[in-house]
């Protein structure tokens, strides 16, 4: 059994690069990233088409359809997934691509995708039963992409250093989404999810629901960061 000392916190980034030297930018990692990117783009485009056509059929317009599309956390997160995994697959040299390829950024997006998948399958799946084309799109959004992104994270995202400040930045997206969505709902009267429907539940119940959801996301975030710090280095030591 090896008794080598654990890497220091300051050296986790370089340690991760050494631990996954071939995996991080390997053909397999690019192929899986490309697959996730293609599914994400296809699902987002299909969901955009479905949403716009539904609003137009009800007498609305394309802009109203795009506005409605942007109110769902799933749609925003799958677009984020498409951008990040496209960057991972192509390794473009643009500032946006370099930002998206950072291990901490990829990990945050994977956390968002996992949260969307878990929340949908626990809280919303029983509310409707789509069939055919819509079922395929629905499963791509809420099951396929979250699962594949977790596989990518486990095998291809290197260990990275995460401070408390950097970890708290992961909360900007869900907190910003909730604040903007509740404001838009107060203006329009439309809330995309039943557990944040203020008109039906009132602010007290909605705030309780929001607190529970945020606690669930923080738990998921802490789990990923803990695995990043302990699980992956341990796996590397066992396989060495």
XYZ file of C-alpha atoms in Angstrom:
240
model
C 0.000 0.000 0.000
C 1.334 3.401 -0.944
C 2.002 5.927 1.851
C 2.736 8.881 -0.405
C 1.419 12.166 1.054
C -1.733 13.658 -0.392
C -1.266 16.588 -2.758
C -1.663 20.015 -1.171
C -4.706 22.140 -1.897
C -2.578 24.519 -3.960
C -1.346 21.729 -6.200
C -4.701 20.071 -6.966
C -4.944 21.659 -10.409
C -1.545 20.346 -11.501
C -2.210 17.059 -9.746
C -5.406 16.660 -11.758
C -3.558 17.311 -14.977
C -1.049 14.575 -14.088
C -3.759 12.178 -12.944
C -5.678 12.407 -16.232
C -2.934 13.350 -18.732
C -4.381 11.439 -21.705
C -8.014 11.226 -20.701
C -8.729 14.933 -20.390
C -8.094 15.689 -24.056
C -8.307 12.193 -25.510
C -10.261 10.985 -28.507
C -12.747 9.304 -26.173
C -13.339 12.512 -24.202
C -13.857 14.519 -27.393
C -16.198 11.886 -28.812
C -18.368 11.844 -25.680
C -18.350 15.649 -25.484
C -19.406 15.803 -29.139
C -22.227 13.326 -28.508
C -23.508 15.353 -25.549
C -23.223 18.576 -27.568
C -25.170 17.142 -30.519
C -27.951 15.775 -28.299
C -28.094 19.069 -26.382
C -28.337 21.175 -29.537
C -30.936 18.872 -31.113
C -33.035 18.819 -27.943
C -32.833 22.591 -27.535
C -33.771 23.249 -31.169
C -36.621 20.738 -30.985
C -37.924 22.238 -27.748
C -37.719 25.717 -29.275
C -39.786 24.540 -32.243
C -42.367 22.873 -29.998
C -42.715 25.906 -27.734
C -43.023 28.451 -30.557
C -45.545 26.327 -32.466
C -47.613 25.877 -29.307
C -47.709 29.620 -28.648
C -48.470 30.445 -32.279
C -51.341 27.922 -32.265
C -52.789 29.797 -29.287
C -52.649 33.115 -31.107
C -49.240 34.284 -29.903
C -46.129 35.167 -31.862
C -42.579 33.928 -32.254
C -41.226 36.417 -29.725
C -43.778 35.252 -27.187
C -42.672 31.702 -27.848
C -39.031 32.610 -27.245
C -40.021 34.462 -24.081
C -41.871 31.385 -22.811
C -38.940 29.139 -23.768
C -36.572 31.232 -21.667
C -38.717 30.853 -18.549
C -37.873 27.166 -18.119
C -34.711 26.216 -16.248
C -34.383 23.056 -18.341
C -34.159 24.995 -21.610
C -31.584 27.467 -20.308
C -29.487 24.663 -18.813
C -29.559 22.525 -21.954
C -28.379 25.544 -23.965
C -25.555 25.968 -21.465
C -24.744 22.266 -21.901
C -24.642 22.652 -25.689
C -22.176 25.554 -25.462
C -19.888 23.897 -22.904
C -19.699 20.480 -24.533
C -19.248 22.001 -27.985
C -16.268 23.866 -26.562
C -14.912 20.641 -25.066
C -15.370 18.730 -28.305
C -13.806 21.355 -30.593
C -11.270 23.049 -28.261
C -11.828 26.413 -29.940
C -9.432 29.232 -29.035
C -12.077 31.865 -28.396
C -12.325 33.414 -24.893
C -15.786 31.878 -24.419
C -14.521 28.417 -25.378
C -11.540 28.654 -23.035
C -13.852 29.738 -20.211
C -16.270 26.876 -20.890
C -13.468 24.283 -20.817
C -12.337 25.144 -17.285
C -12.879 22.098 -15.010
C -14.744 24.179 -12.430
C -17.090 25.572 -15.111
C -17.750 22.120 -16.585
C -18.408 20.807 -13.065
C -20.888 23.594 -12.339
C -22.788 22.908 -15.576
C -22.846 19.177 -14.808
C -24.283 20.027 -11.386
C -27.024 22.126 -13.034
C -27.843 19.320 -15.478
C -27.946 16.726 -12.711
C -30.208 18.973 -10.641
C -32.586 19.485 -13.579
C -32.738 15.737 -14.185
C -33.308 14.841 -10.531
C -35.900 17.578 -9.973
C -37.856 16.618 -13.075
C -37.871 12.890 -12.372
C -38.837 13.347 -8.709
C -41.278 16.260 -8.923
C -42.645 16.660 -12.445
C -42.584 13.371 -14.343
C -45.958 12.289 -12.975
C -47.662 15.452 -14.252
C -47.676 14.474 -17.926
C -46.905 11.566 -20.228
C -45.621 12.758 -23.635
C -45.491 10.294 -26.502
C -43.564 9.937 -29.751
C -41.394 12.845 -30.791
C -42.150 14.893 -27.668
C -41.265 11.957 -25.434
C -37.894 11.649 -27.192
C -37.197 15.342 -26.709
C -38.338 15.183 -23.095
C -36.079 12.238 -22.237
C -33.135 13.861 -24.008
C -33.568 17.008 -21.918
C -34.183 15.427 -18.526
C -32.467 12.045 -18.575
C -30.027 11.377 -21.425
C -27.973 14.581 -21.285
C -27.759 14.701 -17.452
C -26.614 11.067 -17.296
C -24.062 11.421 -20.096
C -22.713 14.624 -18.564
C -22.158 12.808 -15.261
C -20.274 10.054 -17.093
C -18.117 12.691 -18.765
C -17.446 14.402 -15.431
C -16.440 11.187 -13.681
C -14.000 10.019 -16.338
C -12.729 13.105 -18.131
C -12.857 16.208 -15.894
C -9.550 16.536 -14.015
C -9.276 17.377 -10.338
C -9.484 21.124 -9.774
C -8.990 23.478 -6.857
C -12.260 24.882 -5.481
C -12.329 27.572 -2.819
C -15.437 28.597 -0.872
C -15.694 31.755 -2.990
C -15.525 29.838 -6.257
C -18.059 27.310 -4.987
C -20.506 30.048 -4.016
C -20.341 31.339 -7.598
C -22.126 28.137 -8.639
C -25.219 29.527 -6.865
C -25.406 32.666 -9.040
C -27.191 30.824 -11.848
C -30.001 29.115 -9.831
C -30.519 32.153 -7.580
C -30.577 34.515 -10.560
C -33.001 32.248 -12.379
C -35.375 32.095 -9.398
C -35.313 35.850 -8.810
C -35.945 36.715 -12.462
C -38.601 34.009 -12.915
C -40.555 35.090 -9.833
C -40.405 38.697 -11.027
C -41.528 37.739 -14.536
C -44.288 35.611 -13.062
C -45.530 38.531 -10.959
C -45.685 40.664 -14.110
C -47.162 38.116 -16.522
C -49.038 35.788 -14.177
C -47.258 32.763 -15.708
C -45.039 30.500 -13.601
C -43.265 27.664 -15.432
C -43.327 25.163 -12.559
C -46.164 24.357 -10.131
C -43.934 24.476 -7.029
C -43.096 28.164 -7.668
C -46.605 29.232 -8.727
C -47.190 32.164 -6.387
C -50.745 32.712 -7.642
C -51.716 29.188 -6.556
C -49.504 28.648 -3.499
C -48.708 32.089 -2.124
C -45.278 33.497 -1.374
C -44.827 31.695 1.954
C -45.228 28.222 0.440
C -43.198 29.138 -2.638
C -40.326 30.429 -0.497
C -40.379 27.168 1.456
C -40.286 25.174 -1.784
C -37.474 27.343 -3.119
C -35.483 26.875 0.086
C -35.824 23.100 -0.148
C -34.789 23.097 -3.809
C -31.765 25.266 -3.094
C -30.805 23.013 -0.191
C -30.986 20.056 -2.561
C -28.773 21.824 -5.095
C -26.246 22.812 -2.426
C -26.130 19.174 -1.296
C -25.458 18.067 -4.870
C -22.812 20.754 -5.277
C -21.067 19.720 -2.049
C -21.118 16.080 -3.180
C -19.429 16.885 -6.504
C -16.800 19.044 -4.810
C -16.149 16.338 -2.198
C -15.693 13.711 -4.916
C -13.424 16.119 -6.780
C -11.184 16.522 -3.726
C -11.293 12.998 -2.293
C -12.824 10.494 -4.683
C -10.760 11.149 -7.797
C -7.374 11.339 -6.027
C -8.241 8.135 -4.147
C -9.181 6.449 -7.411
C -5.885 7.556 -8.906
C -3.884 6.125 -5.981
C -5.701 2.786 -6.147
C -5.086 2.425 -9.866
C -1.401 3.358 -9.634
